[in-house]
Coordinates of C-alpha atoms and ligand atoms in Angstrom, one line a residue:
M1 CA 87.8 76.7 100.0
R2 CA 86.9 78.7 96.8
I3 CA 83.5 79.3 95.3
L4 CA 82.8 78.8 91.6
N5 CA 79.3 79.8 90.4
F6 CA 78.7 78.5 86.9
G7 CA 75.4 80.3 86.1
S8 CA 73.2 82.5 84.1
L9 CA 73.6 86.2 83.4
N10 CA 70.4 88.0 82.1
I11 CA 69.3 91.5 81.2
D12 CA 66.0 91.9 83.0
N13 CA 63.3 94.0 81.3
V14 CA 61.0 94.8 84.1
Y15 CA 57.5 96.1 83.6
A16 CA 55.3 97.5 86.5
V17 CA 51.8 96.2 86.0
D18 CA 48.4 96.5 87.7
H19 CA 48.0 92.7 87.4
F20 CA 49.7 89.9 85.6
I21 CA 48.6 89.9 82.0
R22 CA 45.9 87.4 81.1
P23 CA 45.6 85.2 78.0
G24 CA 44.5 87.3 75.0
E25 CA 44.7 90.6 77.0
T26 CA 46.6 93.7 75.7
M27 CA 47.5 95.9 78.6
S28 CA 49.6 99.0 79.1
S29 CA 52.3 98.8 81.7
L30 CA 52.8 101.4 84.4
G31 CA 56.5 101.7 83.8
M32 CA 59.6 99.9 82.5
E33 CA 63.2 99.6 83.7
V34 CA 66.2 97.5 82.7
F35 CA 68.3 95.8 85.3
C36 CA 71.1 93.2 85.5
G37 CA 69.9 89.9 86.7
G38 CA 69.9 86.1 86.1
K39 CA 69.9 83.7 89.0
G40 CA 73.6 83.0 88.5
L41 CA 74.7 86.6 88.4
N42 CA 72.4 87.5 91.3
Q43 CA 73.8 84.7 93.5
S44 CA 77.4 85.6 92.6
I45 CA 76.8 89.2 93.5
A46 CA 75.1 88.2 96.8
M47 CA 78.0 86.0 97.8
A48 CA 80.6 88.7 96.9
R49 CA 78.7 91.5 98.6
A50 CA 78.5 89.2 101.7
G51 CA 82.3 89.1 101.6
A52 CA 83.1 85.8 99.9
Q53 CA 85.7 85.3 97.2
V54 CA 83.7 84.3 94.1
W55 CA 84.5 83.2 90.5
H56 CA 81.6 83.4 88.1
A57 CA 81.6 81.3 84.9
G58 CA 79.0 81.5 82.1
A59 CA 78.5 83.2 78.8
V60 CA 77.2 86.6 77.6
G61 CA 76.7 88.2 74.2
R62 CA 79.8 90.0 72.9
N63 CA 77.7 93.1 72.0
D64 CA 75.2 93.4 74.9
G65 CA 77.0 91.7 77.9
K66 CA 79.4 94.5 79.0
K67 CA 77.2 95.9 81.7
L68 CA 76.6 92.4 83.2
L69 CA 80.4 91.9 83.5
E70 CA 80.9 95.4 84.8
L71 CA 78.4 94.9 87.6
L72 CA 79.9 91.6 88.6
A73 CA 83.4 93.2 88.7
E74 CA 82.1 96.2 90.7
S75 CA 80.7 93.8 93.3
G76 CA 84.1 92.0 93.6
V77 CA 83.3 88.9 91.5
N78 CA 86.1 87.4 89.3
T79 CA 84.8 87.2 85.7
D80 CA 87.8 85.5 84.0
F81 CA 85.7 82.4 83.2
V82 CA 82.7 84.2 81.5
R83 CA 82.9 83.7 77.7
K84 CA 81.7 86.1 75.1
T85 CA 79.6 84.6 72.3
D86 CA 78.4 86.1 69.0
G87 CA 74.8 85.6 70.1
V88 CA 72.8 87.8 72.5
S89 CA 72.9 87.7 76.2
G90 CA 70.1 85.9 78.1
H91 CA 67.2 88.2 78.9
T92 CA 63.9 88.3 80.6
I93 CA 60.5 90.0 80.5
I94 CA 59.5 90.4 84.2
Q95 CA 56.1 91.7 85.3
V96 CA 56.0 93.1 88.8
D97 CA 52.5 93.8 90.3
K98 CA 51.3 96.2 93.0
N99 CA 52.2 93.7 95.7
G100 CA 55.8 93.3 94.5
Q101 CA 55.1 89.8 93.2
N102 CA 56.7 88.9 89.9
C103 CA 56.4 86.5 86.9
I104 CA 59.3 85.9 84.6
L105 CA 59.6 85.0 81.0
L106 CA 63.1 83.8 80.2
F107 CA 65.1 83.7 76.9
G108 CA 68.3 81.7 77.5
G109 CA 70.5 83.3 74.8
A110 CA 74.2 82.9 75.5
N111 CA 73.4 81.1 78.8
Q112 CA 72.5 78.1 76.6
E113 CA 75.9 78.2 74.7
I114 CA 78.1 76.6 77.4
T115 CA 80.5 74.1 75.7
P116 CA 82.2 71.0 77.2
E117 CA 85.5 72.7 76.5
Q118 CA 84.5 75.7 78.6
V119 CA 83.5 73.4 81.4
D120 CA 86.8 71.5 81.4
E121 CA 88.9 74.7 81.1
T122 CA 87.1 76.3 84.0
L123 CA 87.0 73.3 86.3
A124 CA 90.8 72.8 85.8
H125 CA 91.3 75.9 88.0
F126 CA 89.5 74.4 91.0
E127 CA 90.1 71.5 93.3
E128 CA 88.8 69.1 95.9
G129 CA 86.8 70.9 98.6
D130 CA 86.0 73.9 96.5
I131 CA 82.3 74.8 96.0
L132 CA 80.5 74.6 92.7
L133 CA 77.2 76.5 92.8
L134 CA 74.6 75.9 90.0
Q135 CA 71.1 76.9 89.0
N136 CA 69.1 75.6 86.1
E137 CA 69.4 78.5 83.6
I138 CA 72.4 77.2 81.6
N139 CA 73.0 74.2 79.5
G140 CA 75.7 71.6 80.3
L141 CA 74.6 70.8 83.9
A142 CA 75.0 67.0 83.7
G143 CA 78.7 67.3 82.6
L144 CA 79.4 70.0 85.2
I145 CA 77.9 67.9 88.0
K146 CA 79.7 64.7 87.0
K147 CA 83.1 66.4 86.4
A148 CA 83.0 68.5 89.6
A149 CA 82.0 65.4 91.7
E150 CA 84.9 63.5 90.2
K151 CA 87.3 66.3 91.4
G152 CA 85.7 66.2 94.8
M153 CA 84.2 69.6 94.6
K154 CA 81.1 70.3 96.8
I155 CA 78.1 70.8 94.6
Y156 CA 75.4 73.3 95.7
L157 CA 72.3 73.3 93.4
N158 CA 69.5 75.8 93.3
P159 CA 67.3 73.7 91.0
S160 CA 65.4 76.7 89.5
P161 CA 63.5 76.4 87.3
V162 CA 62.6 72.7 87.7
T163 CA 62.3 71.1 84.3
G164 CA 62.1 67.6 82.9
E165 CA 65.8 67.8 82.0
L166 CA 66.7 68.8 85.5
L167 CA 65.0 65.7 86.9
E168 CA 67.2 63.6 84.7
L169 CA 70.5 65.1 86.1
P170 CA 72.7 63.0 88.5
L171 CA 71.1 64.7 91.5
E172 CA 72.5 62.0 93.8
L173 CA 75.9 63.8 93.5
V174 CA 74.5 67.1 94.9
D175 CA 75.8 68.0 98.4
C176 CA 73.3 70.8 99.1
F177 CA 69.9 71.7 97.6
I178 CA 68.7 75.3 98.1
L179 CA 65.1 75.4 96.7
N180 CA 61.6 76.6 97.3
E181 CA 58.6 74.5 98.3
I182 CA 57.3 74.1 94.7
E183 CA 60.7 73.0 93.4
G184 CA 61.0 70.7 96.4
A185 CA 57.7 69.0 95.8
D186 CA 58.5 68.6 92.1
I187 CA 61.8 66.9 92.9
C188 CA 60.3 64.7 95.7
G189 CA 57.8 63.5 93.0
Q190 CA 55.0 63.1 95.5
E191 CA 52.4 65.1 97.3
A192 CA 53.9 66.3 100.5
K193 CA 53.2 69.0 103.1
E194 CA 55.9 71.6 102.9
E195 CA 57.3 70.8 106.4
E196 CA 57.8 67.2 105.2
I197 CA 59.8 68.1 102.1
P198 CA 63.2 68.5 103.7
Q199 CA 63.1 65.0 105.1
L200 CA 61.7 63.4 102.0
L201 CA 64.3 65.0 99.8
H202 CA 67.1 63.9 102.2
E203 CA 65.8 60.4 102.1
K204 CA 65.9 60.5 98.3
Y205 CA 69.4 62.1 98.2
P206 CA 71.1 61.0 101.5
R207 CA 74.3 62.9 100.9
A208 CA 72.5 66.2 100.5
V209 CA 71.8 69.0 103.0
I210 CA 68.4 70.5 102.2
L211 CA 67.6 74.2 102.6
L212 CA 63.9 74.8 101.8
T213 CA 62.9 78.4 101.4
L214 CA 59.2 79.3 102.0
G215 CA 59.0 83.0 101.0
S216 CA 57.3 85.1 103.7
R217 CA 57.1 81.9 105.9
G218 CA 60.8 81.6 106.3
C219 CA 62.9 78.5 105.7
I220 CA 63.8 75.1 107.0
Y221 CA 67.3 73.5 107.0
Y222 CA 67.7 69.7 107.4
D223 CA 70.9 67.7 107.1
G224 CA 69.7 64.3 108.3
E225 CA 70.6 65.1 112.0
N226 CA 69.9 68.8 112.6
R227 CA 66.8 70.7 111.7
Y228 CA 66.6 74.5 112.0
E229 CA 63.8 76.9 111.1
Q230 CA 64.3 80.6 110.4
P231 CA 61.3 82.9 110.1
A232 CA 61.3 85.6 107.4
F233 CA 61.5 89.2 108.4
C234 CA 58.2 91.0 107.9
V235 CA 58.8 93.9 105.5
E236 CA 56.8 95.7 102.9
A237 CA 57.6 94.2 99.5
V238 CA 58.4 96.5 96.5
D239 CA 59.8 93.8 94.3
T240 CA 60.5 90.2 95.4
T241 CA 62.8 89.5 92.4
A242 CA 66.2 88.0 93.5
A243 CA 65.1 87.6 97.1
G244 CA 65.7 83.8 96.8
D245 CA 69.1 84.5 95.1
T246 CA 70.1 86.8 97.8
F247 CA 69.2 84.2 100.4
T248 CA 71.2 81.6 98.6
G249 CA 74.2 83.7 98.2
Y250 CA 74.3 85.1 101.7
F251 CA 73.7 81.6 103.2
I252 CA 76.6 80.1 101.3
A253 CA 79.0 83.0 101.9
S254 CA 78.1 83.1 105.6
A255 CA 78.6 79.3 106.0
V256 CA 81.9 79.4 104.1
K257 CA 83.1 82.1 106.5
G258 CA 82.7 79.6 109.3
N259 CA 79.4 80.9 110.8
S260 CA 77.1 78.4 112.4
V261 CA 74.1 77.2 110.4
P262 CA 71.5 79.2 112.5
D263 CA 73.7 82.4 112.2
A264 CA 74.0 81.9 108.4
L265 CA 70.2 81.4 108.1
L266 CA 69.5 84.6 110.1
K267 CA 71.9 86.6 108.0
A268 CA 70.5 85.2 104.7
A269 CA 66.9 85.9 105.9
K270 CA 67.8 89.5 106.8
A271 CA 69.6 90.1 103.4
A272 CA 66.7 88.7 101.5
A273 CA 64.3 91.0 103.4
I274 CA 66.3 94.0 102.4
T275 CA 66.3 92.8 98.7
V276 CA 62.5 92.7 98.5
M277 CA 62.3 96.4 99.7
G278 CA 64.2 97.5 96.5
K279 CA 63.5 97.5 92.8
G280 CA 65.2 95.2 90.3
A281 CA 67.3 92.0 90.8
A282 CA 71.0 92.8 91.2
P283 CA 70.6 96.4 92.3
S284 CA 68.5 95.5 95.3
I285 CA 71.1 93.0 96.7
P286 CA 72.6 94.5 99.8
W287 CA 76.3 94.7 100.9
D288 CA 77.3 93.1 104.1
K289 CA 77.5 96.4 105.9
Q290 CA 73.9 97.3 105.0
V291 CA 72.8 93.9 106.4
E292 CA 74.7 94.3 109.6
E293 CA 73.4 97.8 110.1
A294 CA 69.7 97.2 109.1
R295 CA 67.1 97.3 111.9
L296 CA 64.2 95.2 110.6
Ligands
RIB1 O1 65.7 84.9 90.4 C1 65.5 86.1 89.7 C2 66.1 86.1 88.4 O2 65.4 85.0 87.6 C3 65.9 87.3 87.5 O3 67.0 88.2 87.7 C4 65.8 86.8 86.1 O4 66.8 87.1 85.3 C5 65.7 85.2 86.3 O5 66.8 84.6 86.0

C-alpha cells in the first residue's frame, strides 16, 4: 500500500504578535520568520518522518519553490510528481500570538494551477488499495476524488479549509475524514455537540471512518462500530501551526504500518504535542525517534 499526498506547498511568512490584528489597526509585529509549510507539505513530511513511504504531488513556482522541494526530499518524500509553474508558490501570512495560537491568510499561487493532465499522469502510477490523501488547498479536487475512487484507491480527506466548493465535492466517495470540530459541524450542516459529530458524519457518509480532532481536548475516532477517544498531551504551546497536520500524518503512517487504531491515535497525539512546542510549521514536525523518546 503506497501513499500519494496530492496537496499544497506554501511559504509561511510568520509574524509574532501581541494580539491578532483588528480591523483598521496598524500594529508592529514582534518578529518575523519564514518557514516551509502548507497543509499538504506538512502532512507529507509528518508521514515520511513517521517512517511511511510517501509520494507528494502538487505545484510550486519555478523561481521560489526550491526550498519546499528540498525540505520534502530531506524528509524522505518523493517529489517526482510536483510540477514547477511559471507563477509563484503558494504563500501565507501567519500571525502567532503570545499563547501560540495562530491565524492564517492564504494565497494559493501554484497550488491553484493543478491541471487534469497532471492528475491523470500522477494517478497512472498508483493502483487499487493505495492511499490518496487530500486537503482543500489545491484546485482539481473533484476530478482527483472521482478518478482515484474509480481506480479503487482509498481516499483520506482533511477538508481544511471548508468552503462552499468543498461541500459540492463527491464526499460520499471519501473513506476517511480527518477534521476538526468546526469543519465537522460545517460538513454535518446542522448544530451538533462535538461528541455527536463523528456519528452524524458517519450517518451522512456511511463508507467513511471519522477522525475528529479537538485541539487540547484530544480526538474521537468512529468507524460505525468502534469508537475510541484519545486525550491530548498537556504541553506549553509555542506555536500550534501544523499540529493538526502532524496528527494527520502520524495517524495515517502509523495505521499503514499495521498498528492498532488506539496505538496510532496515541502516537499521533504525542507527535502533535511535540509540534506545538516548536516554532513554524514543517520545522516543528518531529521524526519518529523523537516521538518514541519523548517523555511528555
Ligand atoms: O496547517 C498549517 C498550514 O496551513 C500552514 O503551514 C499554512 O501554510 C497553511 O496551509
